[in-house]
XYZ file of C-alpha atoms in Angstrom:
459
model
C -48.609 -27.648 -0.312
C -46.591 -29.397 -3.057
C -46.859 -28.714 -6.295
C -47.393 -31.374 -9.032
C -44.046 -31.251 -10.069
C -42.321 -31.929 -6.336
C -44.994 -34.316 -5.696
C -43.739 -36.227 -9.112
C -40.717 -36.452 -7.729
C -41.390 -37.155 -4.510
C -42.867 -40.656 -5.646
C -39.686 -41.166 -8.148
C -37.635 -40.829 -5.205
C -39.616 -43.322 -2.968
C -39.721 -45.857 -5.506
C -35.621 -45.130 -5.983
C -34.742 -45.455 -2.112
C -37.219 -48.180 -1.730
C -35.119 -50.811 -4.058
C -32.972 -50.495 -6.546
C -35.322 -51.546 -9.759
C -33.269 -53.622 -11.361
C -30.907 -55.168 -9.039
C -28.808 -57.026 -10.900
C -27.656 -54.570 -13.166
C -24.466 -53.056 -13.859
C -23.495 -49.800 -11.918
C -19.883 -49.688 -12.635
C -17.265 -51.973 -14.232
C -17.743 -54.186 -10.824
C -21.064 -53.196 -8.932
C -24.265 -54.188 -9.773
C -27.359 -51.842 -8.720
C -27.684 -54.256 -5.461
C -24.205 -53.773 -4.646
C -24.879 -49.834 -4.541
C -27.612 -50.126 -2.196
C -25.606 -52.165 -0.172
C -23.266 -50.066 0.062
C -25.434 -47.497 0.869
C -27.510 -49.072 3.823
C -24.199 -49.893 5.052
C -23.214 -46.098 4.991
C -26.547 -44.769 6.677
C -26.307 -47.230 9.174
C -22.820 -45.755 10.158
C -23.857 -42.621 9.953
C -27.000 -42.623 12.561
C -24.884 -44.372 14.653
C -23.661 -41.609 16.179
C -23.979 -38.362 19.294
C -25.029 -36.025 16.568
C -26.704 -37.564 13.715
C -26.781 -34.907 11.443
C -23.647 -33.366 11.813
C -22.165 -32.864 7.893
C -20.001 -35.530 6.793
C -17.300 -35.109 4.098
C -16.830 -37.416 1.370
C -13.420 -37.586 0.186
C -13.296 -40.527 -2.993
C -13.137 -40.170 -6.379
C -15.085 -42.946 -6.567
C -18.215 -42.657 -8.661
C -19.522 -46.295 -7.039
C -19.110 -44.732 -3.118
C -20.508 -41.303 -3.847
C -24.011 -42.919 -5.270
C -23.947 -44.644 -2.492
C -24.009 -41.542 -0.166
C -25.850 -39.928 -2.385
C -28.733 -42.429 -1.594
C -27.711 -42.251 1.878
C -27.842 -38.220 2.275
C -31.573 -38.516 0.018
C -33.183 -40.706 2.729
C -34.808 -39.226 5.614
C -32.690 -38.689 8.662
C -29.411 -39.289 7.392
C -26.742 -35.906 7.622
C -25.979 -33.889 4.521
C -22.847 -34.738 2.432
C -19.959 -32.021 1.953
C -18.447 -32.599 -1.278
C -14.852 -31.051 -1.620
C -13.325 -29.244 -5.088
C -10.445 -31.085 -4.482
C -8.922 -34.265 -2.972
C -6.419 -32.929 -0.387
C -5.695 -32.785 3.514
C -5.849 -28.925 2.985
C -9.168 -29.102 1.217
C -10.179 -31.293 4.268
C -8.893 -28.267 6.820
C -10.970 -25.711 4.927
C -13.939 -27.594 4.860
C -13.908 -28.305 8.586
C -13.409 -24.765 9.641
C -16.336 -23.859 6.855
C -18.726 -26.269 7.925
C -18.047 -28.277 10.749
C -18.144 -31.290 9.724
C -15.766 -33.448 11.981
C -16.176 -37.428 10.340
C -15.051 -38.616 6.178
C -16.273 -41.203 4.333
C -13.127 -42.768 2.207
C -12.091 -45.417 0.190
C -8.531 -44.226 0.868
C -5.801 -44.215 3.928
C -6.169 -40.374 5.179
C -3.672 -39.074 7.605
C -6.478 -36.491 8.582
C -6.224 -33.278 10.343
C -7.413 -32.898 13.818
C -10.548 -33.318 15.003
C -11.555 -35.137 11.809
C -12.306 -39.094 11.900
C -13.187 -41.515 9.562
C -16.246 -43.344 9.104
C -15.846 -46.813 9.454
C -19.219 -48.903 7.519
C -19.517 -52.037 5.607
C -22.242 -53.065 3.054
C -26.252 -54.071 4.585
C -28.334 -55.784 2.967
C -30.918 -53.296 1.354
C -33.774 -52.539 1.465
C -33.405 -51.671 5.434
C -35.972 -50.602 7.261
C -37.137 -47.053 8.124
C -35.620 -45.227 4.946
C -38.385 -43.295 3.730
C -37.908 -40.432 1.225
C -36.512 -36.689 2.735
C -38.731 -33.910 1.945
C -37.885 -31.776 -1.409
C -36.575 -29.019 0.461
C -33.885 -30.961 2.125
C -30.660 -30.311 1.970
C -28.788 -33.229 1.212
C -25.361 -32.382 -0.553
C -23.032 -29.335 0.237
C -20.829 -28.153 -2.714
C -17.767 -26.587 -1.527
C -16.358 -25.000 -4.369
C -13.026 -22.965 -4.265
C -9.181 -23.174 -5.128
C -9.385 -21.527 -8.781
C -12.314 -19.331 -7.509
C -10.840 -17.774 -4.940
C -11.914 -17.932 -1.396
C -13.712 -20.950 -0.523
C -17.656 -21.263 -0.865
C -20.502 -23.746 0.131
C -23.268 -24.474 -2.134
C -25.990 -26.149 -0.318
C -28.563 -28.402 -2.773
C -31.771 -29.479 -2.427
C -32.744 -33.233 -2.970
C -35.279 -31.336 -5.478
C -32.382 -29.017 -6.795
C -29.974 -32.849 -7.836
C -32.516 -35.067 -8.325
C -34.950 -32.825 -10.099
C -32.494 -32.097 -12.069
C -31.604 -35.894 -13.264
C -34.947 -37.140 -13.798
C -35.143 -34.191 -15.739
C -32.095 -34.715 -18.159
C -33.247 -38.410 -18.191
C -36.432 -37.801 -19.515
C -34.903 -34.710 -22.254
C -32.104 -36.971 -23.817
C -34.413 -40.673 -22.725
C -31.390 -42.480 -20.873
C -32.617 -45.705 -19.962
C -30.963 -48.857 -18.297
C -29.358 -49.677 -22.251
C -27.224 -46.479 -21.690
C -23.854 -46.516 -20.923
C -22.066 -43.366 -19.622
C -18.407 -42.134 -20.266
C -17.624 -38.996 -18.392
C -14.365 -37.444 -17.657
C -14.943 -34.871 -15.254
C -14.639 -35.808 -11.451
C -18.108 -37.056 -9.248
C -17.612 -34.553 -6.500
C -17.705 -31.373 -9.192
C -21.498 -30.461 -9.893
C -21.429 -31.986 -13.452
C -19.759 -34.818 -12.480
C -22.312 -35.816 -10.159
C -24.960 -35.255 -12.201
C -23.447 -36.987 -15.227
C -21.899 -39.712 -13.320
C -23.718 -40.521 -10.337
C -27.491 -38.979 -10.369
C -28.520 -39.626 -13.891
C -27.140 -42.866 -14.182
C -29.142 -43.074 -10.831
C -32.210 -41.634 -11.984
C -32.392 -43.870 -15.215
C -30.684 -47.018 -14.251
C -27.768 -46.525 -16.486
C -24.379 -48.116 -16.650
C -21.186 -46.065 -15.467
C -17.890 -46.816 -17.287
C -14.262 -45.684 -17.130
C -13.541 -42.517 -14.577
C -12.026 -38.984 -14.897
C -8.800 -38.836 -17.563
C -7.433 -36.004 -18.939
C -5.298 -38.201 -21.029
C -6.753 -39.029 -24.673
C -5.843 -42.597 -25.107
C -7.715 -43.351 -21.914
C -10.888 -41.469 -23.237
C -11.033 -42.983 -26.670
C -10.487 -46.415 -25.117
C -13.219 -46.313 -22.437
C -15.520 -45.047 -25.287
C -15.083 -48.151 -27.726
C -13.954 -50.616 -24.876
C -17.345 -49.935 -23.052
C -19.586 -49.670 -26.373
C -20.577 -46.368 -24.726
C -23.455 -44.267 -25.405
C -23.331 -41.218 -23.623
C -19.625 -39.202 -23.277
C -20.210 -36.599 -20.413
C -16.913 -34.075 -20.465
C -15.855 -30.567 -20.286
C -14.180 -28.403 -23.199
C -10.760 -29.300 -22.740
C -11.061 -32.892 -23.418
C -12.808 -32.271 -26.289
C -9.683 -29.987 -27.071
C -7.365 -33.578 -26.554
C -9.297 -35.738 -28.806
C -9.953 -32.530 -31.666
C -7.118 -35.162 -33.717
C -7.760 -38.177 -32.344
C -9.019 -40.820 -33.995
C -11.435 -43.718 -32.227
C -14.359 -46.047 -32.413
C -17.830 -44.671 -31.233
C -19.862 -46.792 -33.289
C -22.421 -47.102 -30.321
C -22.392 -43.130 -28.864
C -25.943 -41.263 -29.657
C -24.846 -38.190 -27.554
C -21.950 -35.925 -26.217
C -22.418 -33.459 -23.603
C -20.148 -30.612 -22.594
C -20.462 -28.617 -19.272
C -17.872 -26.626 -17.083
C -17.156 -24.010 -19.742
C -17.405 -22.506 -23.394
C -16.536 -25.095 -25.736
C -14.490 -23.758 -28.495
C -16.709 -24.278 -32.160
C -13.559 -26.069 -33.974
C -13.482 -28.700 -31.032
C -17.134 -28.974 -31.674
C -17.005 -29.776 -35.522
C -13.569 -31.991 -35.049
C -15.564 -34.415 -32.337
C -18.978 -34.666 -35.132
C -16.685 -35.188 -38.072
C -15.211 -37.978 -35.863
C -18.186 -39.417 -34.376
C -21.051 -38.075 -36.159
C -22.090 -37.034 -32.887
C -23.209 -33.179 -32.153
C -22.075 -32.031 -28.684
C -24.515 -30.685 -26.757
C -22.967 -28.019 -24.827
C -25.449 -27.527 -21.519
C -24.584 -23.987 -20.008
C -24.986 -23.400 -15.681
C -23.241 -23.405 -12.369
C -22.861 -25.330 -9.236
C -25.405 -22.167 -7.505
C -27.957 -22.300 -10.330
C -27.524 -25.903 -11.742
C -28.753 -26.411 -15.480
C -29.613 -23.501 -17.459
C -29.475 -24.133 -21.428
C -28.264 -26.483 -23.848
C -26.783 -25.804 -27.407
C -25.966 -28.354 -30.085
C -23.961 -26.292 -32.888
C -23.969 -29.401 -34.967
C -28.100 -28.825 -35.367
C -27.487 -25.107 -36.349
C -28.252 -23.787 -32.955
C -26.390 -20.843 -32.564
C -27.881 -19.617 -29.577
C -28.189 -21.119 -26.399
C -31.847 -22.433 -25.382
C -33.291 -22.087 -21.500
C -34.458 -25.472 -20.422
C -37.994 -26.286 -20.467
C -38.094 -26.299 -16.573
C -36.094 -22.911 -16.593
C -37.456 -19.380 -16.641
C -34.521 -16.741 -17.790
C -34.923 -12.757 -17.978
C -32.740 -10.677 -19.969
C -32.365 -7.206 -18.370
C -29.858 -4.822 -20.578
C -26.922 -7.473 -21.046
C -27.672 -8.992 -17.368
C -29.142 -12.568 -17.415
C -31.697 -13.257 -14.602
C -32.465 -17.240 -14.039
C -35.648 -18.977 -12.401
C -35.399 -22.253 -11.622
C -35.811 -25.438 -9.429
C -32.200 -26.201 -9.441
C -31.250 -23.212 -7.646
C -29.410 -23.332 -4.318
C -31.526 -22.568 -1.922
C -29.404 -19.440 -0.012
C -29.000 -17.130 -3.782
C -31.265 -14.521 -3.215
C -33.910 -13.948 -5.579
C -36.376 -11.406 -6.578
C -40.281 -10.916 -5.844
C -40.911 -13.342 -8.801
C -37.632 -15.841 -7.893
C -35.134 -14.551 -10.682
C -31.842 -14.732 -9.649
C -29.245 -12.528 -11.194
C -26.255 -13.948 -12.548
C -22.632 -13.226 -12.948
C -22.936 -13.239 -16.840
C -23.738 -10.458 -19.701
C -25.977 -12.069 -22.595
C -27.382 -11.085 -25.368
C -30.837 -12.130 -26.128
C -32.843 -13.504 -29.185
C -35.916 -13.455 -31.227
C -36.361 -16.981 -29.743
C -36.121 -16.357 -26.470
C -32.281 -17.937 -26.625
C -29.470 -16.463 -25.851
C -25.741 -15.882 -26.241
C -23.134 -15.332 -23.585
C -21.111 -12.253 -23.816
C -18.539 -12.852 -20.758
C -18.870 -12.216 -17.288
C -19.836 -9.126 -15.925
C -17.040 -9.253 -13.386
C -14.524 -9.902 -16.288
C -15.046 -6.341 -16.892
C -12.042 -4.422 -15.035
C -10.711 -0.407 -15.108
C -7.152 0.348 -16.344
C -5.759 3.544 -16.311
C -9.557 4.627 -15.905
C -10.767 2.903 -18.878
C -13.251 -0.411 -19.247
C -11.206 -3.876 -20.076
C -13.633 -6.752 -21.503
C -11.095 -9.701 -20.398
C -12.840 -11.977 -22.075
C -12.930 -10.142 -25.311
C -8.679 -9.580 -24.800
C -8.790 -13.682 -24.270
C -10.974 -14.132 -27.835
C -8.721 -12.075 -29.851
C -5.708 -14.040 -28.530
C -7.552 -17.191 -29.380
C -7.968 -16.056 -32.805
C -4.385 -15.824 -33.854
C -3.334 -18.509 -35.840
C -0.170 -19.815 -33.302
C -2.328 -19.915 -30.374
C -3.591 -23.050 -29.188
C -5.604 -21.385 -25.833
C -5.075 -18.478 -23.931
C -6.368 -17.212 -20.688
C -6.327 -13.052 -19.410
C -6.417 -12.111 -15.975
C -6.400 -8.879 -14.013
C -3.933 -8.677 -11.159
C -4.218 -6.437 -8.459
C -1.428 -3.426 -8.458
C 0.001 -1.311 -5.521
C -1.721 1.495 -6.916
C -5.180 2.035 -5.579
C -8.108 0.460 -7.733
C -6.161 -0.540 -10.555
C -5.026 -3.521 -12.297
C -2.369 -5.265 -14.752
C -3.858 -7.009 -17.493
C -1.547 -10.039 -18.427
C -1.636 -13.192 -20.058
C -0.495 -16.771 -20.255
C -0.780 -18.384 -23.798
C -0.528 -21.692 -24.832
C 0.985 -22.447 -28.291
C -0.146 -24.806 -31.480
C 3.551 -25.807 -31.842
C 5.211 -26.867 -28.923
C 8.611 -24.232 -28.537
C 9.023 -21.173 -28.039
C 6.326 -18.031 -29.237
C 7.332 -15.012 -30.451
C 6.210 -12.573 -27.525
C 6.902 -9.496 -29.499
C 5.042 -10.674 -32.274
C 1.743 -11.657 -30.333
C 1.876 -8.433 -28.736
C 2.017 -6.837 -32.325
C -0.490 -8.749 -33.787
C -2.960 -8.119 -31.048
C -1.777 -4.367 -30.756
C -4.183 -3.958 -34.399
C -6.890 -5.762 -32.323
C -7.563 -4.460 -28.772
C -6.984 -0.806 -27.185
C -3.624 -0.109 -26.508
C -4.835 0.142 -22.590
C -6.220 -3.375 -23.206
C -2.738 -4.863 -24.282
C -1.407 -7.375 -21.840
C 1.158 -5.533 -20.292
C 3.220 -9.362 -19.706
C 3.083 -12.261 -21.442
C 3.993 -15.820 -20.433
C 3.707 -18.959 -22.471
C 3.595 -22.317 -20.810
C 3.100 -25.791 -22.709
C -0.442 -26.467 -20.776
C -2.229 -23.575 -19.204
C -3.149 -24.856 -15.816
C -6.534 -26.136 -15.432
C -8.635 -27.207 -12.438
C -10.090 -30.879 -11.701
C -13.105 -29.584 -12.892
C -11.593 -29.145 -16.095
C -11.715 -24.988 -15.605
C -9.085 -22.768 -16.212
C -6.903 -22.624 -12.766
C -7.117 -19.115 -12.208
C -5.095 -18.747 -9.068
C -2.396 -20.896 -10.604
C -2.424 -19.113 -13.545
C -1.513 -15.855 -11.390
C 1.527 -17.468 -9.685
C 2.937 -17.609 -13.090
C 3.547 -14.109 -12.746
C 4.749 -13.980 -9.238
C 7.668 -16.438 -10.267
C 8.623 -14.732 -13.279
């Protein structure tokens, strides 16, 4: 039996696969809402044309326009879940084959692809079409496969409750509407990206404008060009614009997912703007957890309304619709997560790292993350990121480090290592240092872990 809540949605989502509702509005720069049903009845119809129906498909476009479109597709009953990639290469395309078996991509692009993969060939139908009805809640509709910085590959399968619930959700908590226009730099096949960029916008007829940049000019542009009114982005391109200045006249909210975002980049974007950023804490596993808006004197952060948490010692424990439906839960559906928190007298919380950035050296505990904030705090560091790499000696590990400078030149190694020496542990001191002019981040806008390490195999 449903509950009210899936039953809610389950009438938003017939009424949203039924037609778009209003037809003639603007999707993207050069798609109406029409056009993106279209394109999806097109898709669907390609996709059921085939031996096995519901074998997964792989989307590989960057394309915020062509993934709405299959996200319709993969909502509506009958049609085969969509594999969504971390990254946008013919390795990725191997690894997601072997993982999940999907053997046919959906591109906007010319793809020399690996063997036994073949494209999906579909052209726009007019829409409505018949016999679309709605999928049940408990469909899964989208697989995330998340890896590259993370380590070995994993799939994330979501629910058409776990997305969608999620963006009718943040539509009703920040009221987008059709007058909103989104801005968001982070990429549609990431979990915030979809939700920022394709579901909401979705879920509230909104307006999509620009796509993923890392580069500032582009940002600041699409913002004033566009006479935006949401920016959707992830903390290190609100680290670009932190001296940047730019027309926002029309923006009544910021968002920043993907990662801590540091408090000075924070105050630098409402000084600009006189828009708070509200930071909204989760993962691709448990979706949304919390939001925090520092420039409203939030501190901590706050569980959504349609989120349960428990605080056990340091360990955070999260209830919630959003989560994928293979974490395993408790008797009362917590699910532990990977982070240490520290609760408060308002039921908010604060993150205190991960618990799996907590590694032995020489027999003694190492709080990366803590190593990482000192580093941060000297005044000649722009970022820095601390890892733990794996030694020939059994169980144990290297702490090093690759900084990032405010000037651009050369950093005083010595010195760092000095200044940090009246800081940290002396077992906690990064036994090597290297500085680079950009530590290496992710598409997702994440700290590229793995690339990060190969710094220290070439030096």
């Amino acid at each position: 039996m449903q509950s009210e809540n899936d039953t809610r949605l389950t009438k938003r989502m017939t009424a949203l696969l039924k037609a778009p509702a209003f037809a003639q509005n603007p999707f993207s720069e050069d798609r109406t809402y029409q056009d993106i049903y279209n394109l999806a009845g097109g898709l669907r119809a390609a996709l059921m044309d085939h031996e096995d129906p519901m074998q997964p498909v792989c989307l590989y476009s960057g394309d915020t326009a062509l993934t709405a479109a299959a996200m319709l597709t993969a909502a509506a009953a009958g049609a085969p879940p969509i594999v969504l990639p971390y990254a946008l290469n013919p390795t990725v395309l191997q690894e997601i084959h072997a993982f999940t078996g999907a053997c046919r991509v959906v591109s906007d692009q010319p793809l020399d692809l690996p063997s036994p993969m073949m494209p999906v060939a579909f052209s726009p139908r007019p829409y409505p079409s018949p016999g679309v009805d709605v999928a049940s809640i408990d469909k899964v509709i989208v697989r995330l496969f998340t890896g590259g910085s993370t380590g070995k590959p994993q799939v994330w399968p979501k629910t058409m409750g776990n997305l969608f619930g999620e963006a009718y959700f943040m539509a009703e908590k920040f009221n987008f509407s059709p007058a909103d226009c989104f801005v968001t730099t982070t990429v549609p096949y990431h979990i915030y990206g979809l939700l920022f960029a394709v579901l909401v916008p979705l879920a509230a007829s909104a307006r999509v404008a620009g796509g993923p940049s890392i580069y500032p000019q582009d940002i600041t542009d699409a913002i004033s060009r566009h006479k935006t009114t949401v920016f959707a982005g992830v903390p290190s391109h609100y680290r670009v614009l932190h001296d940047v200045n730019f027309q926002a006249e029309h923006l009544r909210l910021a968002i920043s997912s993907a990662g801590r975002l540091e408090p000075e980049d924070g105050k630098a974007f409402y000084r600009q703007t006189g828009v708070g950023v509200t930071e909204v804490y989760g993962s691709t596993e448990t979706g949304g957890v919390a939001t925090r808006n520092r420039a409203n004197d939030e501190t901590t952060l706050t569980p959504l309304a349609s989120v349960a948490i428990r605080i056990t010692g340091e360990r955070l424990f999260v209830r919630s619709p959003y989560l994928s439906p293979n974490l395993e839960t408790d008797k009362d559906g917590f699910f532990l997560t990977g982070d240490r928190v520290q609760g408060d007298a308002e039921h908010g919380f604060m993150l205190m790292g991960r618990a799996d950035g907590i590694v032995k050296v020489g027999g003694k505990r190492v709080d990366l993350e803590g190593v990482q904030s000192c580093l941060k705090d000297l005044p000649e560091i722009a970022d820095a990121l601390v890892l733990a790499l794996a030694t020939d000696r059994a169980r144990e590990n290297e702490i090093v480090a690759v900084v990032e400078a405010v000037s651009k030149g050369d950093v005083d190694v010595a010195a760092i290592r000095q200044a940090l020496a009246d800081r940290v542990e002396p077992y906690a001191l990064p036994r090597r240092i290297v500085t680079v002019d950009k530590i290496p981040m992710s598409a997702a806008g994440k700290y590229d872990r793995q690339a990060a390490a190969d710094l220290f195999e070439k030096g």
